[in-house]
């Protein structure tokens, strides 16, 4: 009797309807429609937004801009070391990392990296920062305590895109041109293994769930779920076009599909079985995403776009309105 009741409870939980997410509001930032990654520090309610030559800081409790870090030229990503009171940005145009104070947002120093540092992460076990350098196809390793370069170049065997850390000293990186994921041993600064995530093509954004599984979004409109410990693909799901970011919140993975102006929501509907459970309307070109796992909100950078007619030698098509950069807030 007790066993039967347990099975019924488990089955009911597996079939429970997923929460409904929708576009609730927008946070006005202004300026040019130029952006890349976001980073959400849930403990401090701060969202760090890459914005061309600056990094904007948003208070997610009030959904308003509270500051910015200047001089982050061609900024791609942001990493935060709360235990050290400092943050880092990867500055693609200057081939360096900007180090800033978390309280004042004042720039403390600049550290040279490989060519075009893209994704960046702070690994808490080793207190090291890793930049994944898109043009030099390597990683630069920085000691976050001394702010000095530990290893200038760790070859990664292809063009690195996004990185996640498991909190146990491992970094997992999407390699775009080989459709692989690599495992970097943070302590020894070495690539220890790699595995294919076919049928994915050109993986870009990647999310990780609490069980350590990875969700890679791909240019051929797929999200591939993989187990990095076993080195194998668990599932591949259809998503919208133009995804560049992925996030995980409260049991669900999300891909931001910029070309379609949607978010695809993926859930594990029964143990080991993954399915698309919802499509959420956002807006065109919003291809990056970050999740607040405390407030259950999703944040996407974007702008107001209109179709412009080609005339007088000027190019037409979808163009951003001046001074319209903003953050979309999607929630329950």
Short mmCIF file of C-alpha atoms in Angstrom, two decimals:
data_model
loop_
_atom_site.label_atom_id
_atom_site.label_comp_id
_atom_site.label_asym_id
_atom_site.label_seq_id
_atom_site.Cartn_x
_atom_site.Cartn_y
_atom_site.Cartn_z
CA UNK A 1 0.00 0.00 0.00
CA UNK A 2 2.74 2.48 0.98
CA UNK A 3 4.80 1.59 -2.08
CA UNK A 4 1.81 2.12 -4.40
CA UNK A 5 1.08 5.48 -2.80
CA UNK A 6 4.72 6.56 -3.28
CA UNK A 7 4.59 5.62 -6.96
CA UNK A 8 1.41 7.64 -7.42
CA UNK A 9 2.99 10.67 -5.73
CA UNK A 10 6.10 10.42 -7.90
CA UNK A 11 4.06 10.05 -11.07
CA UNK A 12 1.91 13.06 -10.17
CA UNK A 13 5.02 15.18 -9.50
CA UNK A 14 6.55 14.18 -12.84
CA UNK A 15 3.36 15.14 -14.72
CA UNK A 16 2.76 18.40 -12.84
CA UNK A 17 2.28 21.38 -15.13
CA UNK A 18 5.39 23.56 -15.46
CA UNK A 19 5.23 27.12 -14.14
CA UNK A 20 4.12 29.73 -16.67
CA UNK A 21 6.72 32.36 -17.55
CA UNK A 22 5.93 35.56 -19.43
CA UNK A 23 7.53 38.90 -20.33
CA UNK A 24 6.61 41.07 -17.35
CA UNK A 25 8.62 44.26 -17.71
CA UNK A 26 11.63 46.00 -19.25
CA UNK A 27 14.49 47.86 -17.58
CA UNK A 28 15.57 50.91 -19.57
CA UNK A 29 19.34 51.30 -19.94
CA UNK A 30 19.72 53.35 -23.11
CA UNK A 31 22.59 53.69 -25.50
CA UNK A 32 23.56 51.52 -28.45
CA UNK A 33 22.13 48.03 -28.97
CA UNK A 34 25.44 46.31 -28.26
CA UNK A 35 25.75 43.47 -25.79
CA UNK A 36 26.89 39.92 -25.08
CA UNK A 37 26.73 37.93 -21.81
CA UNK A 38 25.02 38.69 -18.51
CA UNK A 39 25.99 37.57 -15.02
CA UNK A 40 23.54 37.34 -12.11
CA UNK A 41 24.82 37.52 -8.54
CA UNK A 42 21.70 36.27 -6.73
CA UNK A 43 23.15 36.74 -3.24
CA UNK A 44 23.67 40.47 -3.83
CA UNK A 45 20.70 41.00 -6.21
CA UNK A 46 22.99 42.35 -8.88
CA UNK A 47 22.85 41.76 -12.61
CA UNK A 48 25.99 42.62 -14.57
CA UNK A 49 25.32 43.47 -18.22
CA UNK A 50 27.93 43.70 -20.98
CA UNK A 51 27.30 46.83 -23.06
CA UNK A 52 29.98 47.53 -25.65
CA UNK A 53 32.54 49.70 -23.86
CA UNK A 54 30.99 49.53 -20.40
CA UNK A 55 29.46 47.04 -18.00
CA UNK A 56 26.13 48.09 -16.50
CA UNK A 57 25.01 46.98 -13.02
CA UNK A 58 21.32 46.46 -12.28
CA UNK A 59 19.67 45.98 -8.88
CA UNK A 60 17.35 43.00 -9.49
CA UNK A 61 15.34 43.66 -6.32
CA UNK A 62 14.28 47.06 -7.66
CA UNK A 63 14.90 46.38 -11.38
CA UNK A 64 16.89 49.56 -11.85
CA UNK A 65 20.39 50.57 -12.95
CA UNK A 66 22.66 51.32 -9.97
CA UNK A 67 26.06 51.84 -11.60
CA UNK A 68 28.50 50.95 -14.33
CA UNK A 69 32.11 49.98 -14.92
CA UNK A 70 33.76 52.09 -17.62
CA UNK A 71 36.53 51.14 -20.01
CA UNK A 72 35.55 47.52 -20.57
CA UNK A 73 36.11 47.72 -24.31
CA UNK A 74 34.35 45.01 -26.29
CA UNK A 75 33.22 43.37 -23.06
CA UNK A 76 31.90 39.82 -23.46
CA UNK A 77 31.52 38.33 -19.98
CA UNK A 78 31.62 39.00 -16.26
CA UNK A 79 32.89 36.87 -13.36
CA UNK A 80 32.39 37.61 -9.66
CA UNK A 81 34.54 36.56 -6.69
CA UNK A 82 32.40 37.52 -3.69
CA UNK A 83 34.87 35.93 -1.28
CA UNK A 84 37.54 38.37 -2.50
CA UNK A 85 35.29 41.39 -3.03
CA UNK A 86 36.25 41.80 -6.69
CA UNK A 87 34.84 41.20 -10.15
CA UNK A 88 36.32 40.65 -13.60
CA UNK A 89 35.27 41.42 -17.17
CA UNK A 90 36.65 39.93 -20.39
CA UNK A 91 37.42 42.79 -22.78
CA UNK A 92 37.57 41.41 -26.31
CA UNK A 93 38.84 44.54 -28.07
CA UNK A 94 41.70 45.17 -25.65
CA UNK A 95 42.67 41.51 -25.06
CA UNK A 96 42.56 42.00 -21.33
CA UNK A 97 40.58 41.55 -18.14
CA UNK A 98 39.31 44.50 -16.12
CA UNK A 99 39.38 43.94 -12.35
CA UNK A 100 36.89 46.02 -10.35
CA UNK A 101 35.80 46.49 -6.75
CA UNK A 102 32.36 44.99 -6.06
CA UNK A 103 31.27 47.73 -3.65
CA UNK A 104 32.48 50.85 -5.46
CA UNK A 105 32.71 49.43 -9.02
CA UNK A 106 36.04 51.26 -9.31
CA UNK A 107 38.57 49.70 -11.68
CA UNK A 108 41.51 48.21 -9.78
CA UNK A 109 43.72 46.88 -12.58
CA UNK A 110 43.96 45.42 -16.09
CA UNK A 111 45.44 41.99 -16.87
CA UNK A 112 46.52 40.88 -20.36
CA UNK A 113 45.03 37.69 -21.84
CA UNK A 114 45.04 35.75 -25.08
CA UNK A 115 43.35 37.10 -28.21
CA UNK A 116 39.68 38.09 -27.89
CA UNK A 117 38.79 36.85 -24.39
CA UNK A 118 35.16 35.79 -24.57
CA UNK A 119 33.53 33.78 -21.77
CA UNK A 120 35.07 34.21 -18.31
CA UNK A 121 34.61 32.40 -15.00
CA UNK A 122 35.83 32.45 -11.41
CA UNK A 123 36.67 28.97 -10.09
CA UNK A 124 36.17 29.11 -6.28
CA UNK A 125 38.21 26.05 -5.24
CA UNK A 126 41.46 27.30 -6.79
CA UNK A 127 40.63 31.03 -6.58
CA UNK A 128 41.48 31.31 -10.25
CA UNK A 129 39.89 33.20 -13.13
CA UNK A 130 39.80 31.61 -16.57
CA UNK A 131 39.21 33.50 -19.79
CA UNK A 132 38.32 31.50 -22.90
CA UNK A 133 39.98 33.26 -25.80
CA UNK A 134 38.09 33.00 -29.08
CA UNK A 135 40.81 33.96 -31.55
CA UNK A 136 43.84 32.35 -29.95
CA UNK A 137 41.89 29.14 -29.19
CA UNK A 138 43.14 28.91 -25.63
CA UNK A 139 42.48 29.85 -22.03
CA UNK A 140 44.34 32.33 -19.84
CA UNK A 141 44.56 31.50 -16.13
CA UNK A 142 44.73 34.29 -13.54
CA UNK A 143 45.34 34.05 -9.79
CA UNK A 144 42.43 36.05 -8.38
CA UNK A 145 44.24 36.74 -5.10
CA UNK A 146 47.47 38.14 -6.55
CA UNK A 147 45.91 39.36 -9.82
CA UNK A 148 48.76 37.80 -11.76
CA UNK A 149 48.76 35.45 -14.75
CA UNK A 150 49.41 31.83 -13.74
CA UNK A 151 49.33 30.36 -17.24
CA UNK A 152 49.20 32.59 -20.30
CA UNK A 153 47.93 29.94 -22.69
CA UNK A 154 46.15 26.62 -22.16
CA UNK A 155 45.38 25.21 -25.65
CA UNK A 156 41.80 23.97 -25.93
CA UNK A 157 41.84 22.43 -29.41
CA UNK A 158 39.31 24.72 -31.08
CA UNK A 159 37.27 27.91 -30.65
CA UNK A 160 35.96 28.09 -27.08
CA UNK A 161 32.54 29.59 -26.48
CA UNK A 162 30.90 29.30 -23.06
CA UNK A 163 32.15 27.88 -19.76
CA UNK A 164 30.52 26.52 -16.59
CA UNK A 165 32.11 25.36 -13.31
CA UNK A 166 30.94 22.41 -11.22
CA UNK A 167 32.25 23.85 -7.95
CA UNK A 168 34.60 20.87 -7.57
CA UNK A 169 37.53 22.11 -9.61
CA UNK A 170 36.25 21.23 -13.10
CA UNK A 171 35.41 23.65 -15.90
CA UNK A 172 33.29 22.59 -18.85
CA UNK A 173 33.62 24.51 -22.12
CA UNK A 174 31.67 24.38 -25.37
CA UNK A 175 34.06 24.19 -28.35
CA UNK A 176 32.17 25.80 -31.20
CA UNK A 177 34.00 24.60 -34.32
CA UNK A 178 34.34 20.95 -33.24
CA UNK A 179 30.96 20.56 -31.46
CA UNK A 180 32.63 19.18 -28.35
CA UNK A 181 32.73 19.83 -24.63
CA UNK A 182 36.08 19.82 -22.87
CA UNK A 183 36.86 19.30 -19.18
CA UNK A 184 39.55 21.60 -17.77
CA UNK A 185 41.22 20.63 -14.49
CA UNK A 186 41.38 24.07 -12.84
CA UNK A 187 44.18 23.18 -10.41
CA UNK A 188 46.54 21.85 -13.05
CA UNK A 189 45.29 24.10 -15.87
CA UNK A 190 44.97 21.17 -18.25
CA UNK A 191 42.32 19.82 -20.61
CA UNK A 192 41.77 16.32 -19.23
CA UNK A 193 39.08 15.04 -21.59
CA UNK A 194 36.76 15.97 -24.43
CA UNK A 195 33.61 14.45 -25.89
CA UNK A 196 31.34 15.03 -28.87
CA UNK A 197 27.87 16.51 -28.43
CA UNK A 198 26.65 15.56 -31.92
CA UNK A 199 24.07 16.18 -33.39
CA UNK A 200 24.78 19.70 -32.09
CA UNK A 201 26.36 22.16 -34.54
CA UNK A 202 28.35 25.18 -33.33
CA UNK A 203 27.43 25.13 -29.63
CA UNK A 204 27.35 28.56 -28.00
CA UNK A 205 25.50 29.11 -24.72
CA UNK A 206 25.43 26.47 -22.01
CA UNK A 207 23.59 25.95 -18.71
CA UNK A 208 24.22 23.50 -15.88
CA UNK A 209 21.69 21.95 -13.53
CA UNK A 210 22.23 20.98 -9.86
CA UNK A 211 23.00 17.39 -10.93
CA UNK A 212 25.89 18.65 -13.07
CA UNK A 213 24.25 17.97 -16.43
CA UNK A 214 24.94 20.44 -19.24
CA UNK A 215 22.49 22.05 -21.65
CA UNK A 216 24.21 23.35 -24.80
CA UNK A 217 22.36 25.46 -27.38
CA UNK A 218 23.34 24.91 -31.00
CA UNK A 219 23.11 26.80 -34.30
CA UNK A 220 21.05 23.99 -35.88
CA UNK A 221 18.13 24.76 -33.53
CA UNK A 222 18.88 22.09 -30.97
CA UNK A 223 19.50 21.98 -27.23
CA UNK A 224 21.75 19.04 -26.38
CA UNK A 225 21.72 17.67 -22.83
CA UNK A 226 24.89 15.86 -21.80
CA UNK A 227 26.55 14.22 -18.80
CA UNK A 228 30.13 15.57 -18.58
CA UNK A 229 31.23 12.93 -16.07
CA UNK A 230 30.16 10.07 -18.34
CA UNK A 231 31.08 12.07 -21.44
CA UNK A 232 27.88 11.29 -23.30
CA UNK A 233 24.80 12.93 -24.79
CA UNK A 234 21.53 12.26 -22.93
CA UNK A 235 19.05 14.03 -25.21
CA UNK A 236 18.64 16.54 -28.03
CA UNK A 237 15.59 18.82 -28.14
CA UNK A 238 14.26 21.25 -30.78
CA UNK A 239 14.55 24.96 -29.91
CA UNK A 240 14.02 28.23 -31.75
CA UNK A 241 16.47 29.84 -34.17
CA UNK A 242 19.34 32.13 -33.23
CA UNK A 243 20.01 30.94 -29.67
CA UNK A 244 23.22 32.22 -28.07
CA UNK A 245 22.42 31.76 -24.40
CA UNK A 246 21.10 29.15 -21.98
CA UNK A 247 20.03 29.31 -18.35
CA UNK A 248 18.64 27.00 -15.68
CA UNK A 249 15.99 27.84 -13.09
CA UNK A 250 13.99 25.69 -10.68
CA UNK A 251 14.19 22.43 -12.62
CA UNK A 252 13.99 23.84 -16.15
CA UNK A 253 16.49 24.81 -18.84
CA UNK A 254 15.91 27.80 -21.12
CA UNK A 255 17.33 28.81 -24.49
CA UNK A 256 17.06 32.41 -25.71
CA UNK A 257 16.21 32.32 -29.41
CA UNK A 258 17.09 35.71 -30.86
CA UNK A 259 16.04 35.07 -34.43
CA UNK A 260 12.58 33.88 -33.40
CA UNK A 261 12.10 36.23 -30.45
CA UNK A 262 11.27 33.35 -28.10
CA UNK A 263 12.53 31.29 -25.18
CA UNK A 264 12.34 27.49 -25.34
CA UNK A 265 11.70 25.87 -21.95
CA UNK A 266 12.91 22.29 -21.42
CA UNK A 267 12.07 20.04 -18.48
CA UNK A 268 12.90 16.55 -17.25
CA UNK A 269 9.36 15.17 -17.38
CA UNK A 270 10.39 11.80 -15.95
CA UNK A 271 13.79 10.49 -14.82
CA UNK A 272 16.15 10.71 -17.78
CA UNK A 273 13.46 11.96 -20.19
CA UNK A 274 13.72 15.56 -21.38
CA UNK A 275 11.01 17.42 -23.29
CA UNK A 276 10.13 20.90 -24.53
CA UNK A 277 7.40 22.05 -22.15
CA UNK A 278 6.78 25.65 -23.27
CA UNK A 279 7.67 28.41 -25.71
CA UNK A 280 7.78 31.92 -24.21
CA UNK A 281 7.41 35.03 -26.37
CA UNK A 282 10.10 37.69 -25.91
CA UNK A 283 11.32 39.92 -28.75
CA UNK A 284 13.60 39.77 -31.78
CA UNK A 285 17.40 39.75 -31.30
CA UNK A 286 17.21 38.91 -27.58
CA UNK A 287 19.60 35.97 -27.86
CA UNK A 288 21.33 35.98 -24.44
CA UNK A 289 19.84 35.07 -21.08
CA UNK A 290 20.55 34.80 -17.35
CA UNK A 291 18.43 33.38 -14.53
CA UNK A 292 17.78 34.56 -10.98
CA UNK A 293 17.29 31.26 -9.21
CA UNK A 294 16.04 32.96 -6.06
CA UNK A 295 13.46 35.26 -7.63
CA UNK A 296 12.69 32.86 -10.51
CA UNK A 297 13.18 35.60 -13.09
CA UNK A 298 14.94 35.50 -16.45
CA UNK A 299 16.82 38.48 -17.85
CA UNK A 300 17.52 39.08 -21.54
CA UNK A 301 19.27 42.07 -23.14
CA UNK A 302 17.52 43.62 -26.11
CA UNK A 303 16.44 46.76 -27.89
CA UNK A 304 13.44 48.17 -29.72
CA UNK A 305 13.66 47.11 -33.38
CA UNK A 306 11.72 48.31 -36.40
CA UNK A 307 11.78 47.41 -40.08
CA UNK A 308 13.46 50.24 -41.99
CA UNK A 309 13.04 50.71 -45.74
CA UNK A 310 16.22 50.76 -47.83
CA UNK A 311 16.64 54.11 -49.59
CA UNK A 312 19.24 56.70 -50.57
CA UNK A 313 21.94 54.03 -50.50
CA UNK A 314 21.22 53.14 -46.89
CA UNK A 315 20.67 49.55 -45.86
CA UNK A 316 17.16 48.52 -44.82
CA UNK A 317 15.82 45.74 -42.64
CA UNK A 318 15.43 45.27 -38.89
CA UNK A 319 17.26 48.06 -37.08
CA UNK A 320 17.49 49.13 -33.46
CA UNK A 321 15.96 52.43 -32.47
CA UNK A 322 18.50 54.92 -31.07
CA UNK A 323 19.06 54.83 -27.30
CA UNK A 324 16.78 51.81 -26.88
CA UNK A 325 19.03 49.27 -25.13
CA UNK A 326 17.08 47.52 -22.37
CA UNK A 327 16.77 44.39 -20.25
CA UNK A 328 13.71 42.20 -20.62
CA UNK A 329 12.41 40.69 -17.37
CA UNK A 330 10.59 37.39 -17.79
CA UNK A 331 8.99 35.80 -14.76
CA UNK A 332 6.09 33.82 -13.38
#
